[in-house]
Coordinates of C-alpha atoms and ligand atoms in Angstrom, one line a residue:
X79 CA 168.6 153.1 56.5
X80 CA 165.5 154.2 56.0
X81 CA 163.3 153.0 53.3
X82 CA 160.0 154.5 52.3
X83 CA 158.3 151.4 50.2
X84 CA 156.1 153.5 47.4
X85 CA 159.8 154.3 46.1
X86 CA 160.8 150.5 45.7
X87 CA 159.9 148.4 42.8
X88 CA 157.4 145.3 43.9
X89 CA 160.3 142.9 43.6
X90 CA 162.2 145.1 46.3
X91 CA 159.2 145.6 48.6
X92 CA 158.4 142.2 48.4
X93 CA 162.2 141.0 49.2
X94 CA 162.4 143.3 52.2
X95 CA 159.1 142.6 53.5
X96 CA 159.6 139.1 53.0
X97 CA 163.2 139.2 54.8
X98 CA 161.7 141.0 57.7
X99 CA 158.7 139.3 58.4
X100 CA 160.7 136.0 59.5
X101 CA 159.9 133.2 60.2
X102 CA 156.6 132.4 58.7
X103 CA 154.5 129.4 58.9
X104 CA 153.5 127.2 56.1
X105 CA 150.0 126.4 54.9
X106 CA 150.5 123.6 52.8
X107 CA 147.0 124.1 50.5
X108 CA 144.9 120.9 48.8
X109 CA 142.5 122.6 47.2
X110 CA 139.7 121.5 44.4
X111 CA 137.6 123.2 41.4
X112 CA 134.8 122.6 39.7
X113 CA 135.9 119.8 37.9
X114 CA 137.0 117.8 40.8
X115 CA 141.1 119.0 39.8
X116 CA 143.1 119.0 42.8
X117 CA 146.0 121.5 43.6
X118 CA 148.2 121.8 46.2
X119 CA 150.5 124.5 46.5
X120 CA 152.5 126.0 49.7
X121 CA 151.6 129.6 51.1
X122 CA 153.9 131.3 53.9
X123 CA 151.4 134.5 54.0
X124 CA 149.4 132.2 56.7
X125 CA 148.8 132.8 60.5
X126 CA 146.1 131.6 62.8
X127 CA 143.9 134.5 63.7
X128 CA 141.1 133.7 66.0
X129 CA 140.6 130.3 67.8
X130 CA 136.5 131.0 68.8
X131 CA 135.5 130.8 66.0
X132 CA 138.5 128.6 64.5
X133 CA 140.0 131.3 61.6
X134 CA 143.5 130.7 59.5
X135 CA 143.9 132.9 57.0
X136 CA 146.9 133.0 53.7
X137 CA 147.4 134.6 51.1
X138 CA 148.0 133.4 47.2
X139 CA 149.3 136.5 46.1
X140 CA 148.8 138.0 42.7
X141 CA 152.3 137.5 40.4
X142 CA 154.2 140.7 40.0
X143 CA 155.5 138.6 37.0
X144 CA 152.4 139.2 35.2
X145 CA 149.3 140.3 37.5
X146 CA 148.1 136.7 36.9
X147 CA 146.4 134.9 39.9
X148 CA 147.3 131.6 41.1
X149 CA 145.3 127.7 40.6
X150 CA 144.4 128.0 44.6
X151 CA 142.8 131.4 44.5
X152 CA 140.8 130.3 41.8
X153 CA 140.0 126.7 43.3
X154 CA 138.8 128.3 46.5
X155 CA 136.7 130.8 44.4
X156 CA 134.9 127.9 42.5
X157 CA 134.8 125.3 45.8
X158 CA 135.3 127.3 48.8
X159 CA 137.0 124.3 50.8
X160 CA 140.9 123.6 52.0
X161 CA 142.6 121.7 53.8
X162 CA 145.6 123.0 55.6
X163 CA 148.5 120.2 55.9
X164 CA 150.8 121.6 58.6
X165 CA 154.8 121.4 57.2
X166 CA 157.2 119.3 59.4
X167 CA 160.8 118.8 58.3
X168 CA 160.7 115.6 57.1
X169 CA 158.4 117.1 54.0
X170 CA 159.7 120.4 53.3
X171 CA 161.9 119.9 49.9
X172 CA 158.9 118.1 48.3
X173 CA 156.6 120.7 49.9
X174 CA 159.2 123.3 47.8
X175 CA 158.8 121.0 44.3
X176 CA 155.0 121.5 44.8
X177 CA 155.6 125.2 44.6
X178 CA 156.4 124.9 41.0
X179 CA 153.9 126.7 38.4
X180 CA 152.9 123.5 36.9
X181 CA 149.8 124.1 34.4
X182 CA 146.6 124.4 35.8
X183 CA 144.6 120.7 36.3
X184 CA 148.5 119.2 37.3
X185 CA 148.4 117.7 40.7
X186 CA 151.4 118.5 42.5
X187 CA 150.1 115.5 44.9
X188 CA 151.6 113.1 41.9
X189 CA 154.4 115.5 40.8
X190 CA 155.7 116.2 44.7
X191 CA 155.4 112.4 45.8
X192 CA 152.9 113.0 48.5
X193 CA 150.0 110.7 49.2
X194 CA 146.0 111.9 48.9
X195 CA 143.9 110.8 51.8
X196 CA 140.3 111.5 51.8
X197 CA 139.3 114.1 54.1
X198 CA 136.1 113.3 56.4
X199 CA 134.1 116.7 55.8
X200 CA 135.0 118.8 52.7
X201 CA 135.9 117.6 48.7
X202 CA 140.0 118.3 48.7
X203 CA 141.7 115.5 50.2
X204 CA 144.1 115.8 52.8
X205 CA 148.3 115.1 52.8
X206 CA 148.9 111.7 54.2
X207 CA 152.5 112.6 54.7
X208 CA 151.6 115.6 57.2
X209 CA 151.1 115.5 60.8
X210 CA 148.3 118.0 61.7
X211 CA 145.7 118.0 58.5
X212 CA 142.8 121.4 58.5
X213 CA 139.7 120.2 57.2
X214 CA 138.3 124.2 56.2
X215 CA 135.1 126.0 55.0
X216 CA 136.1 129.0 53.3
X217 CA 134.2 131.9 54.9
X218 CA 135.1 134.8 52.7
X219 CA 138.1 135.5 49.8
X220 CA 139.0 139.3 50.3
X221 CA 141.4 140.5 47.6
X222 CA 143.9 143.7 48.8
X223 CA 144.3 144.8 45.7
X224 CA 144.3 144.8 41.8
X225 CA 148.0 145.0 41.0
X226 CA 151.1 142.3 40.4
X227 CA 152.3 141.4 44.1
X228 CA 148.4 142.3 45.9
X229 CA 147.5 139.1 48.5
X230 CA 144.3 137.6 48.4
X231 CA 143.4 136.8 52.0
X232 CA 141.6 133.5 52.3
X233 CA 139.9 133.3 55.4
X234 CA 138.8 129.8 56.7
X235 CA 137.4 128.5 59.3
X236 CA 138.5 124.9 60.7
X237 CA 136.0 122.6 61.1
X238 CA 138.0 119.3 62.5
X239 CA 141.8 118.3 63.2
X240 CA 143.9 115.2 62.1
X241 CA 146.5 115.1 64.4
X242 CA 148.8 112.1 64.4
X243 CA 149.3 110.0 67.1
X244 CA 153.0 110.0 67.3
X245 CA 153.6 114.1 67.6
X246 CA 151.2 114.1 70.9
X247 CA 152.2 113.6 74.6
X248 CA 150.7 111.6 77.3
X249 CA 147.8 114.4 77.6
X250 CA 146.6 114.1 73.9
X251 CA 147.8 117.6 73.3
X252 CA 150.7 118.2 70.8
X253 CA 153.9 118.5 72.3
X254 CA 156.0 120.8 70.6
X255 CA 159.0 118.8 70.7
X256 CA 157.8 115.9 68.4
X257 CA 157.2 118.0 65.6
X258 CA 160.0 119.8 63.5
X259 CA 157.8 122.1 62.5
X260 CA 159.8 124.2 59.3
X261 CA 159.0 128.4 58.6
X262 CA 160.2 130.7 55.5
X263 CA 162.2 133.2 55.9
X264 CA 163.5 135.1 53.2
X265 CA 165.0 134.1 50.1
X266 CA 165.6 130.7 50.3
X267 CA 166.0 130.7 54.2
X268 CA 164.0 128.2 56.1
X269 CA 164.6 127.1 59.5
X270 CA 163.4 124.0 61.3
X271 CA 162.7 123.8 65.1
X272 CA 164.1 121.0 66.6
X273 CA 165.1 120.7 71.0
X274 CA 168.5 122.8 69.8
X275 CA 166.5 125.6 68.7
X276 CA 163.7 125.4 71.3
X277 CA 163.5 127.7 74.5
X278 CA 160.9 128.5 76.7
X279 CA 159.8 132.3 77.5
X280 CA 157.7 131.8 80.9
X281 CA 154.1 133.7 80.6
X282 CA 153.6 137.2 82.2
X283 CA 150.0 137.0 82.0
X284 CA 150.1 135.2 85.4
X285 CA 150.8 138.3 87.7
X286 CA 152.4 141.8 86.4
X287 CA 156.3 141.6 86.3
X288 CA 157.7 145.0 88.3
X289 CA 159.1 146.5 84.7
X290 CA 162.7 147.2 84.1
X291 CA 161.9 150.6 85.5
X292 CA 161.6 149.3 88.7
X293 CA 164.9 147.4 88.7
X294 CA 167.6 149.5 91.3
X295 CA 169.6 151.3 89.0
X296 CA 172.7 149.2 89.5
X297 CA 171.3 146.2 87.7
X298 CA 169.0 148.7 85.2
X299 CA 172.3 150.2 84.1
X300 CA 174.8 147.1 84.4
X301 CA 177.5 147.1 81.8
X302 CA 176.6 142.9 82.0
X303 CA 173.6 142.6 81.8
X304 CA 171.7 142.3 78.6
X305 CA 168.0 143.8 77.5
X306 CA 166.9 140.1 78.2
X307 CA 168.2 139.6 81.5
X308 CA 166.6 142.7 82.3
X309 CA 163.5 141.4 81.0
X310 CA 163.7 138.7 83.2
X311 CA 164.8 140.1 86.3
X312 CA 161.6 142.5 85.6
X313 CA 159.2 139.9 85.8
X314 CA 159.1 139.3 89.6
X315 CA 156.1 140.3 91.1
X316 CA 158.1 142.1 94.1
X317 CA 161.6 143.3 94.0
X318 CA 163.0 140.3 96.1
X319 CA 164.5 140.9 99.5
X320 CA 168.4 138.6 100.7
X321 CA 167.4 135.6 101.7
X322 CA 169.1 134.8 104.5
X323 CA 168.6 131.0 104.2
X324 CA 170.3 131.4 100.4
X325 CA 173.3 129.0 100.2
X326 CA 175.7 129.7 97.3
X327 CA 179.3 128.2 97.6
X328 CA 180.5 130.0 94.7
X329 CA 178.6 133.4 95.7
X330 CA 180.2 132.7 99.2
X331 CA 183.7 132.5 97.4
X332 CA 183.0 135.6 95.0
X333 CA 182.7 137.9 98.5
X334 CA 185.7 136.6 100.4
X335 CA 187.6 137.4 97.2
X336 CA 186.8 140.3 96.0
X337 CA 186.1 142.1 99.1
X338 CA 188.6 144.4 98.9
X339 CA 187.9 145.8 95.4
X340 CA 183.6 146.3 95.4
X341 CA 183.8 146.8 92.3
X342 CA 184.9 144.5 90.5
X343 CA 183.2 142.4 92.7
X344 CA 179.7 143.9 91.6
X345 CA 181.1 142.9 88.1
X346 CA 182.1 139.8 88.7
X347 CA 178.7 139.3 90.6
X348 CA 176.7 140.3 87.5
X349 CA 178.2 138.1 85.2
X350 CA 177.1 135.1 87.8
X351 CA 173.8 136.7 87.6
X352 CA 173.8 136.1 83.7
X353 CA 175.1 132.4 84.0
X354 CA 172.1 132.0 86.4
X355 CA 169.6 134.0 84.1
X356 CA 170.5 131.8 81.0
X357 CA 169.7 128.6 82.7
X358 CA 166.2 129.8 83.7
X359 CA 167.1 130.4 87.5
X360 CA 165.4 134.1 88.2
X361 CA 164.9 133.1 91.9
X362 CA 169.1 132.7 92.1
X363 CA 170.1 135.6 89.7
X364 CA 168.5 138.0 92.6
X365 CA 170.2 136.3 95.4
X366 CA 173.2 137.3 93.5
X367 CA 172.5 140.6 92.5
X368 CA 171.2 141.6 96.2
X369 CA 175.0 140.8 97.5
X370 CA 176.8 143.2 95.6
X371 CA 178.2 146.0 97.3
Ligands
FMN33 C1 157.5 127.7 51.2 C2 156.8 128.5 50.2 C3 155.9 129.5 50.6 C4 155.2 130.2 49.6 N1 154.3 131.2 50.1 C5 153.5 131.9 49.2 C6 152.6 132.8 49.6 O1 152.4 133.0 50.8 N2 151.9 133.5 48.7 C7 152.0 133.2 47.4 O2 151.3 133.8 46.6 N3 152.9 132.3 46.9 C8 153.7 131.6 47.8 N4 154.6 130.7 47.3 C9 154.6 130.4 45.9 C10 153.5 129.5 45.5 O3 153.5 128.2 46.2 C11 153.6 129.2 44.0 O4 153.3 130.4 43.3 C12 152.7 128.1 43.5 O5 153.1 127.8 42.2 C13 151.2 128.5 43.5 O6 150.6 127.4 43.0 P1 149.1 127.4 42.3 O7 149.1 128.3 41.1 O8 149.0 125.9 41.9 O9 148.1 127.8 43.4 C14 155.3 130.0 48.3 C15 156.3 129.0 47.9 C16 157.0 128.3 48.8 C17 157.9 127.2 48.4

């Protein structure tokens, strides 16, 4: 399907846009205005963009309801300050009940349970409940565009962390693990990252991988083996050589059995190769490969 989005209505482009731009974060927002009225209100239109200097930027959008704009754009506009309270799992239904269009001057910190804590630098104060706090200056509010479903980017820069002691590791830094950090999808999709969802993609920036091009043909076009094995075998520096010192009962086994049919050895090999892959071991996975026929 191909879908051109000047022909959708701005509920549709919103809906597929929203659906395919999965998972997002969540800025949770404590904002202030003039009158020293506090708001907080969740925003999934958030990323970090730049860490020197420290810029986050989301995006209170403007309602396709009504073109109306939202309490935080406006707070930001009259006090440009933030803070950004990081959403864990533990949080994220009450996070949700903040989301509700209560009038403007409400604080969602009384109707959403959550506790105010005074931040050190700016006026809004921070989310007790959250685990990583922003204290942020607002450097610039750049609208995209006058109509109902146009985002407002607000562009901040972070002046200090609150990090709590318990989500950190033994280094001070925050290990990923400790925190269940919780993203929007579409809809009403969320998803939560807990050690079940977790996996590790190791870094190519720290020599060039080969490329899939450069994989002999027989693993490049293996019936087995899947774009990401590919990827993985691809990101040796060298195309391995048989290592003669490689000891592998079950590879051993594989050979003496099959040897009279190659190729359903070379088969049976590969699927090895993916066992190995999915467990992380690259090193292996060649060893394997390099014995078939
Ligand atoms: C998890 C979540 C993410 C949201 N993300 C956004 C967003 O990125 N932009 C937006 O305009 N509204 C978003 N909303 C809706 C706002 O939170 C909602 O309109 C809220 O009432 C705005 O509050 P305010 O008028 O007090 O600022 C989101 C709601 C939820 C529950």
């Amino acid at each position: 399907m191909l879908i051109e989005l000047g022909s959708l209505s701005a509920t549709r482009r919103h809906q597929y846009l929203q659906y395919a731009v999965a998972p997002r974060p969540i800025c949770f927002a404590s904002t202030i205005n003039a009158k020293g009225e506090v708001n907080l209100s969740p925003f999934s239109f958030f990323n970090m963009f730049s860490s020197t200097p420290p810029i986050l930027i989301f995006s209170p959008s403007r309602r396709v309801r009504d073109n109306t704009v939202k309490h935080t754009l406006e707070n930001v506009l009259e006090v440009p300050e933030v803070v950004i309270n990081i959403v864990d799992y533990s949080m994220v239904q009450q996070v949700s009940l903040a989301s509700c269009e209560y009038g403007k001057g409400v604080d969602e910190f009384m109707k959403a349970g959550f506790t105010p804590e005074p931040a050190s630098r700016i006026q809004p104060p921070m989310v007790k409940e959250s685990k990583i706090r922003m204290e942020c200056k607002v450097q610039e509010v750049k609208p995209l565009g006058a109509e109902g479903g146009a985002g407002n980017l607000v562009i901040c820069e972070v002046l200090c962390m609150h990090i709590a002691d318990e989500i950190l590791d033994q280094g001070g830094m925050i290990d990923q693990r400790k925190l269940k950090h919780v993203a929007r999808l579409g809809g009403d999709w969320y998803c939560a990252i807990d050690e079940s969802t977790l996996f590790e993609v190791e870094k190519p920036n720290t020599h060039t991988g080969i490329g899939v091009d450069a994989l002999p043909a027989s693993i490049r076009l293996s019936p087995v083996l899947t774009g990401n094995h590919l990827g993985q075998l691809g990101n040796v520096s060298d195309v391995p050589h048989i290592d003669p010192g490689f000891q592998d009962e079950r590879l051993t086994q594989i050979i003496l059995y099959y040897s009279i049919t190659p190729e359903e050895m070379d088969k049976v090999l590969h699927h090895y190769a993916a066992e190995l892959l999915a467990k992380g071991k690259v090193r292996e996975a060649w060893q394997v490969l390099l014995a078939q026929a």
